Coordinates of C-alpha atoms in Angstrom, one line a residue:
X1 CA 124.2 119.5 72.2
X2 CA 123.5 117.7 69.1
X3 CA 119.8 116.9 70.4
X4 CA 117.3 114.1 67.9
X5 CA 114.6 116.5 68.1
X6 CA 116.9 118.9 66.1
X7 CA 118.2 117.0 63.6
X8 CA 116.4 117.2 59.9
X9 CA 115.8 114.0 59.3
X10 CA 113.9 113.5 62.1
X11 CA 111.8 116.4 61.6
X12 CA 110.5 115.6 58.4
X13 CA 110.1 112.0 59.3
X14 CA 107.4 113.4 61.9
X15 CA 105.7 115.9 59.5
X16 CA 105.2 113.0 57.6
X17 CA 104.1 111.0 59.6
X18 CA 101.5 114.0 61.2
X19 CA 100.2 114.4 57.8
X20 CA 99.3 110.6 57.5
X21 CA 98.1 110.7 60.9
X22 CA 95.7 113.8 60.2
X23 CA 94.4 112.2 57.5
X24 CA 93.7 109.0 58.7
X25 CA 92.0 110.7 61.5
X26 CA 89.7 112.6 59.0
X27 CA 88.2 109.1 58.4
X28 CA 86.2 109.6 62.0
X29 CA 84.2 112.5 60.8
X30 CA 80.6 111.1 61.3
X31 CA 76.7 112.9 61.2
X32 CA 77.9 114.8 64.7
X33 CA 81.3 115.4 65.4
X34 CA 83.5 112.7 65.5
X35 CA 83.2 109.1 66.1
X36 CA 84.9 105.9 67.6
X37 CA 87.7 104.8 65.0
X38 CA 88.3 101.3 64.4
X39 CA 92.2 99.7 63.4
X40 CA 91.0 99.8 60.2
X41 CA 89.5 103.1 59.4
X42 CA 86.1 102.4 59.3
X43 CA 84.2 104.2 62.4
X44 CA 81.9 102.5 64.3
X45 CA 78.8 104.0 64.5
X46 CA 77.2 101.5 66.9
X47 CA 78.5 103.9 70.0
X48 CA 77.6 106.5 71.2
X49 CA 78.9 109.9 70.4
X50 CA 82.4 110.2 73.3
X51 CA 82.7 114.1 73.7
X52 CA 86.0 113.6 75.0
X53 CA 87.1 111.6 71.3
X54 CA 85.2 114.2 69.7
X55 CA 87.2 116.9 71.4
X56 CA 90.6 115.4 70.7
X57 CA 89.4 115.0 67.5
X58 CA 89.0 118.7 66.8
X59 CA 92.1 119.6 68.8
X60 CA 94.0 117.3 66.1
X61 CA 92.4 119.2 63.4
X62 CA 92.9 122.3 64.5
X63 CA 96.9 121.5 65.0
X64 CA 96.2 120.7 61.3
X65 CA 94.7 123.6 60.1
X66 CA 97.7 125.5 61.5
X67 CA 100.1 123.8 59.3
X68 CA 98.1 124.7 56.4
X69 CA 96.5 121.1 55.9
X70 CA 94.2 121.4 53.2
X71 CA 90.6 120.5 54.1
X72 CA 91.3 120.8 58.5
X73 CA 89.6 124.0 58.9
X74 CA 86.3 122.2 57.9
X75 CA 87.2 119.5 60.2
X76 CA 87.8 122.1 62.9
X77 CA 84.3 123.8 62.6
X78 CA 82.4 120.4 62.2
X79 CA 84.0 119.5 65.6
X80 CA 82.9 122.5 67.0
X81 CA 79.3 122.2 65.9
X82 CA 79.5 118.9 67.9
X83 CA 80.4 120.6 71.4
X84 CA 78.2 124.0 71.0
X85 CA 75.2 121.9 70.1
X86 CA 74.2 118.3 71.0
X87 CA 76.6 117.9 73.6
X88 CA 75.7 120.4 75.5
X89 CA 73.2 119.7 78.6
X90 CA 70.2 121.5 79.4
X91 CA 71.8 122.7 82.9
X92 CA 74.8 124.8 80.5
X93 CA 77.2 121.8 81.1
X94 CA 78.1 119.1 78.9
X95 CA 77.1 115.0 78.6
X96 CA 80.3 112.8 78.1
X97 CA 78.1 110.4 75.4
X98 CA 75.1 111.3 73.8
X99 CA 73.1 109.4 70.6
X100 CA 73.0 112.0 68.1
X101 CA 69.0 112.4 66.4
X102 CA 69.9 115.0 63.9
X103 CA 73.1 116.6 62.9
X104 CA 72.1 119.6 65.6
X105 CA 70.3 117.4 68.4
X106 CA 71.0 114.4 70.5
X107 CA 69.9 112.2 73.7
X108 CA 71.6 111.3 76.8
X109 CA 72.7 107.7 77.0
X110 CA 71.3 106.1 80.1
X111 CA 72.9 107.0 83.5
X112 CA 74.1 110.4 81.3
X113 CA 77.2 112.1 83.4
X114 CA 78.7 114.9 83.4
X115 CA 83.1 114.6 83.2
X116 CA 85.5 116.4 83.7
X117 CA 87.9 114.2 81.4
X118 CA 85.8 115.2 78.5
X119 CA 85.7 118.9 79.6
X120 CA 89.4 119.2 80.0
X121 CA 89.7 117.7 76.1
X122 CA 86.9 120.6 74.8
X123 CA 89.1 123.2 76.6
X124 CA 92.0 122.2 74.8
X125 CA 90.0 121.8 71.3
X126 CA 88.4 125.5 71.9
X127 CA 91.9 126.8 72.8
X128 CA 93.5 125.7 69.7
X129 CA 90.3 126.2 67.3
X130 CA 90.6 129.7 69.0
X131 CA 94.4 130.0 68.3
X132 CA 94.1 129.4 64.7
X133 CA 91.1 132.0 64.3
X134 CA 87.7 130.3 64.9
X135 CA 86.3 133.3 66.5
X136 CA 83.0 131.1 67.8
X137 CA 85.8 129.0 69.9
X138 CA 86.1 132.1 72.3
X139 CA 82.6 131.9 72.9
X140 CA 82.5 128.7 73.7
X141 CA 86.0 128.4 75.6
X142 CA 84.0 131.1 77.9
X143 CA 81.1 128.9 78.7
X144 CA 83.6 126.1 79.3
X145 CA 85.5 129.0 81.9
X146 CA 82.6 129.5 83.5
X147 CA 81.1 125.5 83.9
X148 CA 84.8 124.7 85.5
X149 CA 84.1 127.7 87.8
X150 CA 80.5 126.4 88.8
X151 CA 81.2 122.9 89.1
X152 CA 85.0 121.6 88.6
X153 CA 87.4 123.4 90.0
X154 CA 87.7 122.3 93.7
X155 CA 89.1 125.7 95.4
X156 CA 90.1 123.5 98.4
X157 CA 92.2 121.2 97.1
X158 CA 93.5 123.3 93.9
X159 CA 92.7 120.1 91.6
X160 CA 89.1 119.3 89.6
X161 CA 86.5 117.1 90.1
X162 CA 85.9 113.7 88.5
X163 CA 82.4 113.0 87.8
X164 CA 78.7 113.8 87.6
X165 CA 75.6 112.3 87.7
X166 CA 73.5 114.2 85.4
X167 CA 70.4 113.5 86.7
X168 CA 70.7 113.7 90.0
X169 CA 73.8 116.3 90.1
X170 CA 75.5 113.9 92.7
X171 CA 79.3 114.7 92.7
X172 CA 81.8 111.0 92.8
X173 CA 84.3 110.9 95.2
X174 CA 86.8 109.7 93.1
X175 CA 89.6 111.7 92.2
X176 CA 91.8 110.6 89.4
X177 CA 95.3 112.2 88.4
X178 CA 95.4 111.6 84.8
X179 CA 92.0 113.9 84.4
X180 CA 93.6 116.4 86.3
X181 CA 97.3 116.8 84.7
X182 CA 95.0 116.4 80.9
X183 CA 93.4 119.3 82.7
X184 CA 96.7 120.8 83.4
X185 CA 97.5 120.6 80.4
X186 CA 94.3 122.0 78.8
X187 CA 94.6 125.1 81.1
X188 CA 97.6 125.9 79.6
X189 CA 96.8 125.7 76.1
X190 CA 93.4 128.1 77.4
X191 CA 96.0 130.1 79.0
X192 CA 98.1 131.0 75.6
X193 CA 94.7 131.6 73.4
X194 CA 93.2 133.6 76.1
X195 CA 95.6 135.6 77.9
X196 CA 93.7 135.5 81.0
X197 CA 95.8 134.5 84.1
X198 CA 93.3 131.7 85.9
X199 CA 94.0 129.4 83.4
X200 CA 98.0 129.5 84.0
X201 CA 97.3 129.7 87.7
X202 CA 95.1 126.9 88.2
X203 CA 97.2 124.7 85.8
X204 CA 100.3 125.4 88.2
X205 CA 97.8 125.0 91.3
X206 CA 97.2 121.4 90.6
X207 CA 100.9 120.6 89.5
X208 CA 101.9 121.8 92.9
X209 CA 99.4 119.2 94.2
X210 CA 100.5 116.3 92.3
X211 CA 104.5 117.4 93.6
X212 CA 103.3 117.1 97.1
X213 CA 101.5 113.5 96.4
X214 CA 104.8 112.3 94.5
X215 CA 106.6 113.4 97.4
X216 CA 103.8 111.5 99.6
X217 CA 104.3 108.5 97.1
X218 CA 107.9 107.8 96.8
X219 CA 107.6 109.8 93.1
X220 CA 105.5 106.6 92.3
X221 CA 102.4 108.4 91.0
X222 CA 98.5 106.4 91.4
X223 CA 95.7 107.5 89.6
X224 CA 93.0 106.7 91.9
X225 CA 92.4 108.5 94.9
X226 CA 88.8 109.4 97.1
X227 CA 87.8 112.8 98.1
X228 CA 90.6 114.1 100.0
X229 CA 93.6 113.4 97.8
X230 CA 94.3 110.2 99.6
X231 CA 95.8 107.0 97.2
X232 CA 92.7 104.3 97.1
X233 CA 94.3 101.3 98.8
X234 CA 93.9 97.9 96.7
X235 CA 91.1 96.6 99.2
X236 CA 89.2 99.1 98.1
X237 CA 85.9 97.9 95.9
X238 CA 86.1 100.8 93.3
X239 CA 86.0 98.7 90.2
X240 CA 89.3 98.7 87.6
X241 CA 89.4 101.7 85.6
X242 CA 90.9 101.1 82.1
X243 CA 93.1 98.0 83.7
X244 CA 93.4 100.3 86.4
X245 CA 93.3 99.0 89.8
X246 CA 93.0 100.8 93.1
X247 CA 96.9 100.8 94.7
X248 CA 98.8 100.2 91.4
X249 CA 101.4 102.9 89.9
X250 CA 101.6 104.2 86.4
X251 CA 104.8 105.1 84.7
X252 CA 103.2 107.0 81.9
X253 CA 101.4 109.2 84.6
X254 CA 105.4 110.2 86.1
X255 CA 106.1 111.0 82.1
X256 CA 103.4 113.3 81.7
X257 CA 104.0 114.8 85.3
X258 CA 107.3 115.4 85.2
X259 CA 107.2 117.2 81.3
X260 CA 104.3 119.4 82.7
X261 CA 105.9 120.2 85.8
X262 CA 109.4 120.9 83.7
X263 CA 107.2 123.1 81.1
X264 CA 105.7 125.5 83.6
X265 CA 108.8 126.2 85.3
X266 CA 110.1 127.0 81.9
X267 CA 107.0 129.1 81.2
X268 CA 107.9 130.7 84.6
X269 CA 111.2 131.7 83.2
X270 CA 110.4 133.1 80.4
X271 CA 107.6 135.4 82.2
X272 CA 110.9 136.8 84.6
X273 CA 108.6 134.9 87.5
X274 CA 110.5 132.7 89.8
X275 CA 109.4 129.2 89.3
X276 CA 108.9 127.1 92.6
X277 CA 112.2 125.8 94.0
X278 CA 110.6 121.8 94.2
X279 CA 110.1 121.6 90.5
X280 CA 113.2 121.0 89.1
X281 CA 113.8 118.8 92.4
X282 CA 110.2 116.7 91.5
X283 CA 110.3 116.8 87.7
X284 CA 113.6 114.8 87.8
X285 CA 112.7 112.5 90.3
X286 CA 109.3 111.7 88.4
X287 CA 111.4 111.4 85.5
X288 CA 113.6 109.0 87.4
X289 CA 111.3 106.7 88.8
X290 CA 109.0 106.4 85.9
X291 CA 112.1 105.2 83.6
X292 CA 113.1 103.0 86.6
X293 CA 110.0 101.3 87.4
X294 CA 108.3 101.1 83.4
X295 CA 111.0 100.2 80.8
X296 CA 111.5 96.8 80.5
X297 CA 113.7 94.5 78.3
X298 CA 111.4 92.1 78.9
X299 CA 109.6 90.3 75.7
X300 CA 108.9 93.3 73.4
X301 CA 110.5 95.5 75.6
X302 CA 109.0 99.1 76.3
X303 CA 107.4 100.9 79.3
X304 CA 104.9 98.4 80.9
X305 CA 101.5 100.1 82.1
X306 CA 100.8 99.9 85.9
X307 CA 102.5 98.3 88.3
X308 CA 100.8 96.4 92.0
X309 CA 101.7 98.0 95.2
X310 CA 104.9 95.8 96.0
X311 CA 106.4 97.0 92.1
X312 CA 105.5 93.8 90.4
X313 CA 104.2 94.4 87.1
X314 CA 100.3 94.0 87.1
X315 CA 99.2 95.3 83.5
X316 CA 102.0 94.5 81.5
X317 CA 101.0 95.8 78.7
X318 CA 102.7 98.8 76.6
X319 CA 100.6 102.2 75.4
X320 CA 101.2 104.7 73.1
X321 CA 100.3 107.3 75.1
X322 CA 103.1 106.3 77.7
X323 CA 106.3 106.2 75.3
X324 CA 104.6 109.2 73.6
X325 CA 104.9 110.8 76.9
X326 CA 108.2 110.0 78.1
X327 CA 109.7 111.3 74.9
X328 CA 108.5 114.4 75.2
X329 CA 109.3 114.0 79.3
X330 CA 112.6 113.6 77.9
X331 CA 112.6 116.4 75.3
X332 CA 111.9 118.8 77.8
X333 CA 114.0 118.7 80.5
X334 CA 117.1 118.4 78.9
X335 CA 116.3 122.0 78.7
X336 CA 115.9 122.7 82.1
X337 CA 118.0 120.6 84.0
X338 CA 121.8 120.1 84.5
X339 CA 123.9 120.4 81.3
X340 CA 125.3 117.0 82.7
X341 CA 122.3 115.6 82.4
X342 CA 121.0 116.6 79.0
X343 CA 122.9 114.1 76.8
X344 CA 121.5 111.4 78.7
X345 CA 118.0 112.3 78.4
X346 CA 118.7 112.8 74.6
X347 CA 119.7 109.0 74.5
X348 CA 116.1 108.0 76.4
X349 CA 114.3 110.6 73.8
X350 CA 116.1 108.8 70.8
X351 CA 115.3 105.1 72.6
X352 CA 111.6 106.2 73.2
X353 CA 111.2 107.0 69.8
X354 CA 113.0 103.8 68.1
X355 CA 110.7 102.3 70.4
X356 CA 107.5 103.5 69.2
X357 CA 108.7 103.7 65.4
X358 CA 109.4 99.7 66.0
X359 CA 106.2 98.5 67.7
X360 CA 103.7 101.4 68.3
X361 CA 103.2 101.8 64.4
X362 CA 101.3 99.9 62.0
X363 CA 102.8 102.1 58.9
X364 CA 102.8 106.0 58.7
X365 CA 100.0 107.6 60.8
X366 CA 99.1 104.6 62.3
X367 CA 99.5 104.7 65.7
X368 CA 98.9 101.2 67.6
X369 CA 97.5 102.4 70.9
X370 CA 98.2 99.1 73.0
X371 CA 100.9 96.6 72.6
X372 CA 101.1 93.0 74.3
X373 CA 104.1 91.9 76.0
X374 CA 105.0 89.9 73.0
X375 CA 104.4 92.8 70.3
X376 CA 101.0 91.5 68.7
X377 CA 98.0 94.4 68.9
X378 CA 96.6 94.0 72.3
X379 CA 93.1 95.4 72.7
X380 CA 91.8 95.5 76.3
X381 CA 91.5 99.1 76.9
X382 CA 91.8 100.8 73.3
X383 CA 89.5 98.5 70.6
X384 CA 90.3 100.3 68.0
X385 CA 92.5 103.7 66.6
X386 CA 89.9 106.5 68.2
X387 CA 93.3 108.7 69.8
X388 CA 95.2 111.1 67.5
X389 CA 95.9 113.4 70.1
X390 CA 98.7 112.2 72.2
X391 CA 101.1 111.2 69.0
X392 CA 99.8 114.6 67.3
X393 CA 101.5 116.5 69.9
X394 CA 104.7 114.4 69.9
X395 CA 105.1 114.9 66.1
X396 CA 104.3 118.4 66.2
X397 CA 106.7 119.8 69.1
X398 CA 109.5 119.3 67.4
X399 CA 112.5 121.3 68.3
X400 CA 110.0 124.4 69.4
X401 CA 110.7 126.1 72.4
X402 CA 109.3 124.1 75.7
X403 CA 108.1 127.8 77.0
X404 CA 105.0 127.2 75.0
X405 CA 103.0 124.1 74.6
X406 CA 102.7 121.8 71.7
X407 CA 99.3 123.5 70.8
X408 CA 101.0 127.1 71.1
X409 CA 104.1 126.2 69.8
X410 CA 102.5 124.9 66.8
X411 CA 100.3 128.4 65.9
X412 CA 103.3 130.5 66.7
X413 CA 104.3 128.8 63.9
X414 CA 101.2 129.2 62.0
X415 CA 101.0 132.8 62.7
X416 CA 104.9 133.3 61.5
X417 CA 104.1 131.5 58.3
X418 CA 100.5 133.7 57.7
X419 CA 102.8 136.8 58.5
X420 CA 105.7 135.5 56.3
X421 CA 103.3 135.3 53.1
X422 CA 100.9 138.4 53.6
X423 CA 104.6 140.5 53.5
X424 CA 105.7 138.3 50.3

């Protein structure tokens, strides 16, 4: 199949634009770690220091630093200094915002927590700083092991917890399912520097959970639920997260989903493992309902963000995570599903990307993270540019296999270029 992700042009359109991206990123470097960006590259030091921004940061670096970017590996260390030191909390876990007093200390903010969202971005960051050599990464990649272990991973239900109160140590009850597919995803990446088994295994535990809620949900995925993996209903009083409302359906969380699910069985493969018989079944119809119920050809057109509990559009507007997302959704299982079905999802990879290249870019490396309706900047969840991470991966897959994530598949390639010129 003659496949966009293989074709030349394409390619070096992206390592272009990953170059300008990585560089325009560089401009968050602040005192500690790494800060909020703004739209126009200036970073706003009035907030606090977000681990998880920090951490997603250094993961973009670090996919940098192993295409050879001059200057990343500094990035990659600075970002590291960030999570070993003034993140950390005194218990041995780690504050998701902290007001940094020195370039080696910081304070909680008030009402401190604990997340997992933030953890799950510092286990990818450590992975791939790990990948590309930084031996202290290890280290820390085993603390973060062992905080999952003591108070994330939910044994029970195969999936992690949301939330802590630092303070008091009280657990939330809410669940969400974009925290746990990032940690999918992170476990992964942990799982290719590491080697060790219980990062693969718990990545595929909680995939197999979100299967049996998109079976549960029509293959319409939420992303709130309480404590025992139960959707929150829309009378419920939790308060929106990120336009997020209890009861409403994300498109971009079916995308992610659905690639995640399609890459493990393809990592399955490739071990000589025989992947679950649902996956194929689930990735698909994820796929399927996700392109059903978000594009639009309305105003901008585009994949809208959520949608209310009878499929009317509630938060119309269009991220760059989410067409980021169903491109690679897209990219992936053309290679594991019917042959018959491949050149179709070639056409919604090449549509995704026209998509984004029209309206999700503000020039090269400039990723516009929400879009209104009408195709002016929208700015009710994302204020500024703070996210390199999501588009990073996007341009740097490429035409690599889908047997290794974009994070692995992107040292591999480091590692064959290091080898390449050592022998020259």
């Amino acid at each position: 199949m003659n496949a966009p992700w293989n074709n030349e042009d394409l390619r070096r359109a992206f390592d272009a634009d990953f170059g300008a991206l990585v560089a325009f990123a560089s401009r968050s470097k602040a005192r500690v770690g790494f800060a909020f960006l703004r739209a126009d590259g200036q970073v706003d030091l009035g907030r606090p220091l977000d681990a998880r921004i920090s951490a997603r940061m250094t993961h973009v670096f670090a996919l940098a630093q192993m295409r050879g970017i001059e200057g990343a590996a500094h990035l990659v260390d600075h970002g590291l200094a960030a999570l070993a030191g003034p993140l950390r909390a005194p218990n041995g876990s780690w504050y998701a915002e902290v007001v940094p007093t020195s370039e080696n200390s910081a304070t909680p903010v008030p009402r401190a927590v604990l997340s997992q969202r933030a953890q799950s971005a510092m286990i990818g960051a450590a992975a791939a700083a790990a990948m590309v050599g930084h031996e202290e990464a290890r280290g820390l990649l085993a603390d973060l092991e062992a905080d999952q272990d003591q108070r994330w991973w939910d044994a029970c239900a195969g999936a992690v917890r949301e939330e802590i109160d630092a303070a008091t140590g009280a657990r939330s009850p809410l669940r969400r399912l974009s925290t746990n597919l990032d940690t999918a995803q992170a476990y992964l990446a942990a799982w290719e520097a590491t080697g060790e088994r219980v990062w693969f295994d718990r990545a595929r535990s909680i995939l197999r959970l979100v299967g049996e809620i998109a079976a549960r949900c029509a293959f319409a995925l939420p992303d709130l639920y309480d404590e025992e993996w139960r959707p929150l209903p829309a009378s419920c009083d939790q308060a929106p997260v990120e336009l997020i409302r209890p009861g409403e359906t994300l498109p971009g969380l079916g995308f992610k989903a659905a690639r995640l699910i399609g890459q493990t069985y393809a990592i399955l493969t490739h071990m000589g493992e025989t992947p679950g018989p649902w996956m194929i079944d689930t990735a698909t119809a994820l796929y399927d309902r996700a392109l059903a119920d978000g594009w639009t050809t309305e105003g901008v057109g585009g994949i809208v963000y959520t949608l209310d509990p009878t499929g009317s559009v509630a938060a119309p507007q269009r991220m760059h995570w989410v067409v980021c997302e169903a491109a690679s959704a897209a990219r992936v299982l053309a290679e594991v599903v019917d042959s018959s079905r491949s050149e179709d999802l070639a056409v919604d990879y090449a549509r995704a990307i026209a998509w984004a290249d029209s309206h999700a870019r503000a020039g090269m490396g400039r990723w516009i993270h929400e879009v209104a309706p009408d195709g002016s900047v929208s700015m009710l969840v994302w204020e500024g540019r703070p996210d390199a991470l999501t588009a990073a991966r996007m341009l740097a897959r490429g035409a690599a296999p889908i047997h290794l994530t974009a994070t692995g598949a992107t040292a591999a390639r480091y590692a064959s270029q290091a080898s390449q010129s050592a022998s020259s």
